[in-house]
Each structure stands twice: as C-alpha cells, then as structure tokens.
Amino acid sequence: MCQKDGWKSQHRSNGSAFKNQGDCVSYAATGGTFGFGCKTTGVGHDFLQTGPLNTSPNGDFYNSNDGTCSGSGSEGTLVQAATVGAAENYV
C-alpha cells in the first residue's frame, strides 16, 4: 500500500495524508487503519474515496467544491493517470 508511491493515495482513518513513504510504512507497522477523506477534485466537485484508485466504483462525487462532501452526490470512479489529461472521471 505504501511502496511505489502508494503512500501518495493513502490516508489515515482520520483522513490525514502521509508526508512520505516512511511515514506510511511506520503507520501501518503500528497497526494504523487506512481510510479516505473528502477531497476537492479541482474540477468543480468533491470526491469521497471509498476504495483504491483505479477500481470501479471507488467513491462518491458531491456537488460541493470545498472539501466537505456535502450536498447531493453520485457514485463514481477516480483513476490515476500517468500524465495530465490521460484519464477522465466518470460516473
């Protein structure tokens, strides 16, 4: 989960992000629980990740755009692209 830049897409159960791979590995080694927090996508919607990137579905898109994941939402998938513009979010 933490290796090969996996730490960049993982979060602690409280939603906080890891500073680096070592931070993630240390958290896992002490029995920490991984979780996902609400994130602003930068394209007009918040996204609450409920599963690993590149799996379908892996979260919910919300009408909010402030990191609160409020308002109505719909199930969707967030993918990690190798280059900017190489992938699209779809619902």
mmCIF file of C-alpha atoms in Angstrom:
data_model
loop_
_atom_site.group_PDB
_atom_site.id
_atom_site.type_symbol
_atom_site.label_atom_id
_atom_site.label_comp_id
_atom_site.label_asym_id
_atom_site.label_seq_id
_atom_site.Cartn_x
_atom_site.Cartn_y
_atom_site.Cartn_z
ATOM 1 C CA MET A 1 0.000 0.000 0.000
ATOM 2 C CA CYS A 2 2.811 2.424 0.795
ATOM 3 C CA GLN A 3 5.516 1.385 -1.662
ATOM 4 C CA LYS A 4 5.994 2.649 -5.227
ATOM 5 C CA ASP A 5 4.319 5.980 -4.408
ATOM 6 C CA GLY A 6 1.266 4.175 -2.978
ATOM 7 C CA TRP A 7 1.569 6.400 0.108
ATOM 8 C CA LYS A 8 0.500 9.360 -2.052
ATOM 9 C CA SER A 9 -3.029 7.966 -2.484
ATOM 10 C CA GLN A 10 -3.443 6.511 1.028
ATOM 11 C CA HIS A 11 -4.831 8.264 4.095
ATOM 12 C CA ARG A 12 -5.089 7.531 7.800
ATOM 13 C CA SER A 13 -8.528 6.615 9.128
ATOM 14 C CA ASN A 14 -8.957 10.255 10.218
ATOM 15 C CA GLY A 15 -8.429 11.388 6.612
ATOM 16 C CA SER A 16 -4.967 12.899 7.092
ATOM 17 C CA ALA A 17 -2.334 12.328 4.405
ATOM 18 C CA PHE A 18 1.167 10.882 4.780
ATOM 19 C CA LYS A 19 4.302 13.030 4.435
ATOM 20 C CA ASN A 20 6.312 10.313 2.682
ATOM 21 C CA GLN A 21 6.644 6.537 2.227
ATOM 22 C CA GLY A 22 8.358 6.071 5.605
ATOM 23 C CA ASP A 23 5.519 7.855 7.379
ATOM 24 C CA CYS A 24 3.021 5.492 5.723
ATOM 25 C CA VAL A 25 5.068 2.354 6.471
ATOM 26 C CA SER A 26 5.518 3.379 10.109
ATOM 27 C CA TYR A 27 1.768 3.965 10.476
ATOM 28 C CA ALA A 28 0.995 0.535 9.008
ATOM 29 C CA ALA A 29 3.628 -1.181 11.183
ATOM 30 C CA THR A 30 1.988 0.171 14.343
ATOM 31 C CA GLY A 31 -1.423 -1.197 13.322
ATOM 32 C CA GLY A 32 -2.809 2.021 11.868
ATOM 33 C CA THR A 33 -6.055 1.798 9.931
ATOM 34 C CA PHE A 34 -6.155 3.255 6.449
ATOM 35 C CA GLY A 35 -9.094 5.363 5.380
ATOM 36 C CA PHE A 36 -10.068 8.017 2.929
ATOM 37 C CA GLY A 37 -11.070 11.613 3.376
ATOM 38 C CA CYS A 38 -13.091 14.033 1.327
ATOM 39 C CA LYS A 39 -11.012 15.751 -1.343
ATOM 40 C CA THR A 40 -11.676 18.603 -3.749
ATOM 41 C CA THR A 41 -11.071 17.357 -7.294
ATOM 42 C CA GLY A 42 -10.293 20.732 -8.828
ATOM 43 C CA VAL A 43 -12.998 20.236 -11.456
ATOM 44 C CA GLY A 44 -16.000 21.517 -9.528
ATOM 45 C CA HIS A 45 -16.791 18.534 -7.300
ATOM 46 C CA ASP A 46 -15.648 16.940 -4.058
ATOM 47 C CA PHE A 47 -14.816 13.237 -4.024
ATOM 48 C CA LEU A 48 -15.061 10.858 -1.061
ATOM 49 C CA GLN A 49 -12.839 7.890 -1.845
ATOM 50 C CA THR A 50 -14.204 4.576 -0.573
ATOM 51 C CA GLY A 51 -11.824 2.184 -2.337
ATOM 52 C CA PRO A 52 -8.433 2.018 -4.050
ATOM 53 C CA LEU A 53 -7.704 4.195 -7.085
ATOM 54 C CA ASN A 54 -8.325 2.563 -10.457
ATOM 55 C CA THR A 55 -11.094 0.294 -9.146
ATOM 56 C CA SER A 56 -14.716 0.779 -10.057
ATOM 57 C CA PRO A 57 -16.610 2.229 -8.308
ATOM 58 C CA ASN A 58 -14.297 3.688 -5.690
ATOM 59 C CA GLY A 59 -16.157 6.661 -4.281
ATOM 60 C CA ASP A 60 -18.807 9.312 -4.428
ATOM 61 C CA PHE A 61 -18.788 12.691 -6.179
ATOM 62 C CA TYR A 62 -20.587 15.551 -4.417
ATOM 63 C CA ASN A 63 -21.884 18.907 -5.622
ATOM 64 C CA SER A 64 -19.747 20.719 -3.034
ATOM 65 C CA ASN A 65 -16.361 22.090 -4.064
ATOM 66 C CA ASP A 66 -14.830 22.906 -0.689
ATOM 67 C CA GLY A 67 -13.636 19.582 0.738
ATOM 68 C CA THR A 68 -16.806 18.944 2.767
ATOM 69 C CA CYS A 69 -18.502 16.301 0.563
ATOM 70 C CA SER A 70 -21.890 17.863 1.155
ATOM 71 C CA GLY A 71 -24.972 18.170 -0.993
ATOM 72 C CA SER A 72 -26.276 15.502 -3.313
ATOM 73 C CA GLY A 73 -23.835 13.004 -4.713
ATOM 74 C CA SER A 74 -23.427 10.139 -7.102
ATOM 75 C CA GLU A 75 -21.270 7.031 -7.196
ATOM 76 C CA GLY A 76 -18.221 7.251 -9.403
ATOM 77 C CA THR A 77 -14.674 6.232 -10.143
ATOM 78 C CA LEU A 78 -11.445 8.152 -9.791
ATOM 79 C CA VAL A 79 -8.439 6.915 -11.743
ATOM 80 C CA GLN A 80 -4.787 7.845 -11.514
ATOM 81 C CA ALA A 81 -3.353 8.921 -14.868
ATOM 82 C CA ALA A 82 0.251 8.582 -15.960
ATOM 83 C CA THR A 83 0.045 12.061 -17.487
ATOM 84 C CA VAL A 84 -2.259 15.017 -17.011
ATOM 85 C CA GLY A 85 -5.303 14.637 -19.240
ATOM 86 C CA ALA A 86 -4.773 10.911 -19.821
ATOM 87 C CA ALA A 87 -7.795 9.884 -17.773
ATOM 88 C CA GLU A 88 -11.266 11.145 -17.096
ATOM 89 C CA ASN A 89 -13.539 10.806 -14.096
ATOM 90 C CA TYR A 90 -16.729 9.031 -14.991
ATOM 91 C CA VAL A 91 -19.938 8.380 -13.146
#
